[in-house]
Amino acid sequence: MNGTVLNVEGVGKAFRRYRSELSRVLTWFGMHAAPKEESWILRDVGFCVEHGEAVAIVGRNGAGKSTLLKIVTGTMRPTTGRVALSGRVAAILELGMGFDPELDARTNAYHVGGLMGYTRAQMDEVMPLIEGFAEVGSYFDKPMRLMSSGMQMRVAFSVATAHRPDVLIVDEALSVGDAYFQHKSMDRIREFRHAGTSLIFVSHDPSAVLALCDRAVLLDGGRVVMDGEPAAVLDLYNALISPEEARPELPSAPTGPAGIVRSGSGEATVVALGFVDENGLPVDALRTGEPACLKVEVRVNRDVEVLVFGFAIRDRVGQTLYGTNTFYSEQAIERPRVGARYRFLVRFKTVLAAGSYSVTTALVSGANHTDANYEWRDHALVFEVIDLTPTRFHGPLYMPATIEVA
Amino acid sequence: MTGLLLGAWRFRHYILSAIRADFAARVSRSRLGVLWIVIAPMTQVAIYAVVLSAIMSARLPGIDSPFAYAIYLLSGFAAWTLFAELFGRGTTLFLENANALRKIVFPRIALPVILLGSCLVNNLVLVAAVLVAYLLLGHGWSASLLWLPVLVAVNAALALALGTIAGVLNVFMRDVGQIVPLLLQLGFWFTPVVYMETILPEPVRAVLALNPMYWVVRGYHDALAYGRMPDLAMLALIGVIALVLLAFALLLFRRASADMVDVL
């Protein structure tokens, strides 16, 4: 099978509000009633997906991604335009839909399989596969309510993907569950792709988009802003998210079990921080092996003798991996002006493996914060590192090694 | 319209399994299980029978039994329970399945079909219980019982049509969900289920005749309690009305389904 599997043409969606719902009812029978209010969620959206292609749909919250997905899937009808979808379609907009907690997993599998349009015989065929993939052991024949939510997700996913569809539509459903399950489900999606399934994937997770998709469509304000290479689209997406929006507020109060997140006497404060690319545009995630630049803006609130800026990068369990400050580098600022803003650009090569990390910032008067601590922020910024390096490696550190075989 | 029905046919496996699941859910975790389907209407019958028996029995010339009033009540409740369950559950059908309607692609017509199946299964259990009760009360079964499937069909068609109409409108106007229970209560007293129409003054009886359920319940009385043939002409008329309403319900459902997910 070749050609286009999904063709979205000039799709627009307006949610209409009427003066009274009665006038809406009358419009179904040909009466003319002008809606009081029309809000357009999507406008003139068009793109297509070829056979075997994987396309990501990215965009900010409220950009219209979910609405578009509902229209593509067919649960919602577009106000204008049309959607043509060919082949067998499986949509996972939410895992666990249609499951009855009172019934056992096996009965539920038949039931939900039926909801997807499969006959009992067709489900009989794949039942061993479902049971094997779900890996819930004897729980497979017990009521679903006895399972942990993770087990329920596994069953739901293995039922949803029991038959290989021609087009698989996945909402962020997969960002749930434990790491093991996520890996397994990603593997299955990859398998499907190799076998020729087209994928339409909505995600906020840049690493998943880069790893899975050939193309990305960026939606903003209900319109297609860009359609192209995932990396380029993600760059624009990152630029669209203003730093304020991406990180709505810096942690300002003590939170969580980690103890005090922010401390200090307040003579100077960090007012903004984030990673930027070479053009100064904000980026969301770093890439292993690539250069990175952390931009920190500091405001001086009161008169001090000396201002030292320091930072540290910690891994997800809180271990400091690297930290230094402007005292060590002999760049301490003597007698900073009150009200002045200083910008610190910390450049380094990302030698970190893929994962989640955090930045700690310190504004102090000397080599360590016991001298005078103006401000100390733990978890000032949490960021992701994505690994796109060509050669696989293990461990937390990227120290590209070559192996010579003699 | 054939497309709608074809969709339901393609999903027959799901529809059957959903009806089974609905029944299993009722039965599985309660000790009395399937008995609960019977207990609620039977309790009502018992209450009315105890409270009103003395007043009513004298006015039941057609049934020759000391339990005449109970026999009369049972047949009326067999009719009304099906009607009220279908109409009532139909009203909240689409709201309760809002999430599935938003997230899964399936022929939406399956929902009312599943409801119909589930209510019919429940009613089958109740009717079986009524027939057992008749034996226990010394009231035999007569050949007129054979009219029961026709009565059930007319009753179910009428209730399904009203339930679907109310269900669609309820998505857009939530007041409908408040009004329907009131209408059902009003309807219950405008139908001779716990009383005989003979106790009403003549002008009121004329109003009663405008209520289609009056004719349906009368049919049940004839077939079950009095053991005679129901008024077929009237039954046919109500059947036609039910079919017209059903066609209207389908039309409404089809026109509304484009807007439905938008407001759910």
Coordinates of C-alpha atoms in Angstrom, one line a residue, chain A residues 13-16 18 21-22 24-25 27-30 70 73-77 79 91 93-94 97-98 100 102-103 107 110-112 114-120 145 171, chain B residues 10-14 17-22 24-25 28-29 99-108 168-169 172-173 248 251-252 254-259 261-263:
Chain A
K13 CA -13.4 24.2 14.0
A14 CA -15.7 26.7 15.6
F15 CA -17.4 26.2 18.9
R16 CA -20.7 28.0 18.7
Y18 CA -26.4 30.3 20.9
E21 CA -29.9 26.1 23.3
L22 CA -33.4 25.9 21.9
R24 CA -29.4 25.4 18.4
V25 CA -32.0 22.6 18.3
T27 CA -30.9 24.9 13.5
W28 CA -30.9 21.1 13.2
F29 CA -34.3 21.3 11.5
G30 CA -33.3 24.0 9.0
K70 CA -10.4 14.4 17.8
T73 CA -9.9 10.4 14.7
G74 CA -13.5 11.2 13.9
T75 CA -15.1 11.7 17.3
M76 CA -15.6 15.4 16.5
R77 CA -16.7 16.9 13.2
T79 CA -16.9 23.0 10.9
A91 CA -6.5 5.8 18.2
L93 CA -6.5 9.2 23.0
E94 CA -6.8 7.9 26.5
M97 CA -11.3 3.9 27.9
G98 CA -14.2 1.4 27.8
D100 CA -15.1 -2.1 33.2
E102 CA -15.7 -5.2 37.6
L103 CA -14.8 -7.6 34.8
T107 CA -13.3 -10.3 29.4
Y110 CA -12.9 -9.0 24.3
H111 CA -15.2 -6.2 25.3
V112 CA -12.9 -3.3 24.3
G114 CA -15.4 -5.3 20.3
L115 CA -15.6 -1.5 20.8
M116 CA -12.7 -1.2 18.3
G117 CA -14.8 -3.2 15.9
Y118 CA -13.1 -6.6 16.2
T119 CA -15.1 -9.9 16.3
R120 CA -14.6 -12.4 19.0
R145 CA -10.2 -3.2 39.9
D171 CA -2.1 11.3 22.3
Chain B
R10 CA -21.1 -4.0 12.5
F11 CA -20.7 -3.5 16.3
R12 CA -23.1 -6.3 17.3
H13 CA -20.3 -8.1 19.1
Y14 CA -19.6 -5.0 21.2
S17 CA -20.9 -7.9 25.2
A18 CA -21.9 -4.5 26.7
I19 CA -25.3 -5.8 27.5
R20 CA -23.7 -8.9 29.2
A21 CA -21.3 -6.6 31.1
D22 CA -24.1 -4.4 32.3
A24 CA -22.9 -8.9 35.1
A25 CA -22.0 -5.7 36.9
S28 CA -21.4 -9.8 40.4
R29 CA -20.6 -8.1 43.7
N99 CA -15.9 10.5 27.8
A100 CA -16.3 7.6 25.5
L101 CA -18.1 9.8 23.0
R102 CA -15.2 12.3 23.1
K103 CA -12.4 9.8 22.9
I104 CA -13.5 6.7 21.0
V105 CA -14.8 6.2 17.5
F106 CA -17.7 3.9 17.4
P107 CA -21.2 4.1 16.0
R108 CA -23.0 6.1 18.6
V168 CA -30.2 14.1 23.1
L169 CA -31.9 17.2 24.4
F172 CA -27.7 20.6 25.4
M173 CA -30.3 21.6 28.0
F248 CA -38.1 11.3 15.0
L251 CA -33.6 12.0 13.1
L252 CA -32.9 14.2 16.1
R254 CA -28.5 12.2 13.7
R255 CA -28.8 16.0 13.4
A256 CA -27.5 16.5 16.9
S257 CA -24.6 14.2 16.8
A258 CA -22.4 16.8 15.0
D259 CA -22.9 19.2 17.8
V261 CA -19.3 16.2 21.2
D262 CA -18.7 19.9 21.1
V263 CA -20.8 20.5 24.2

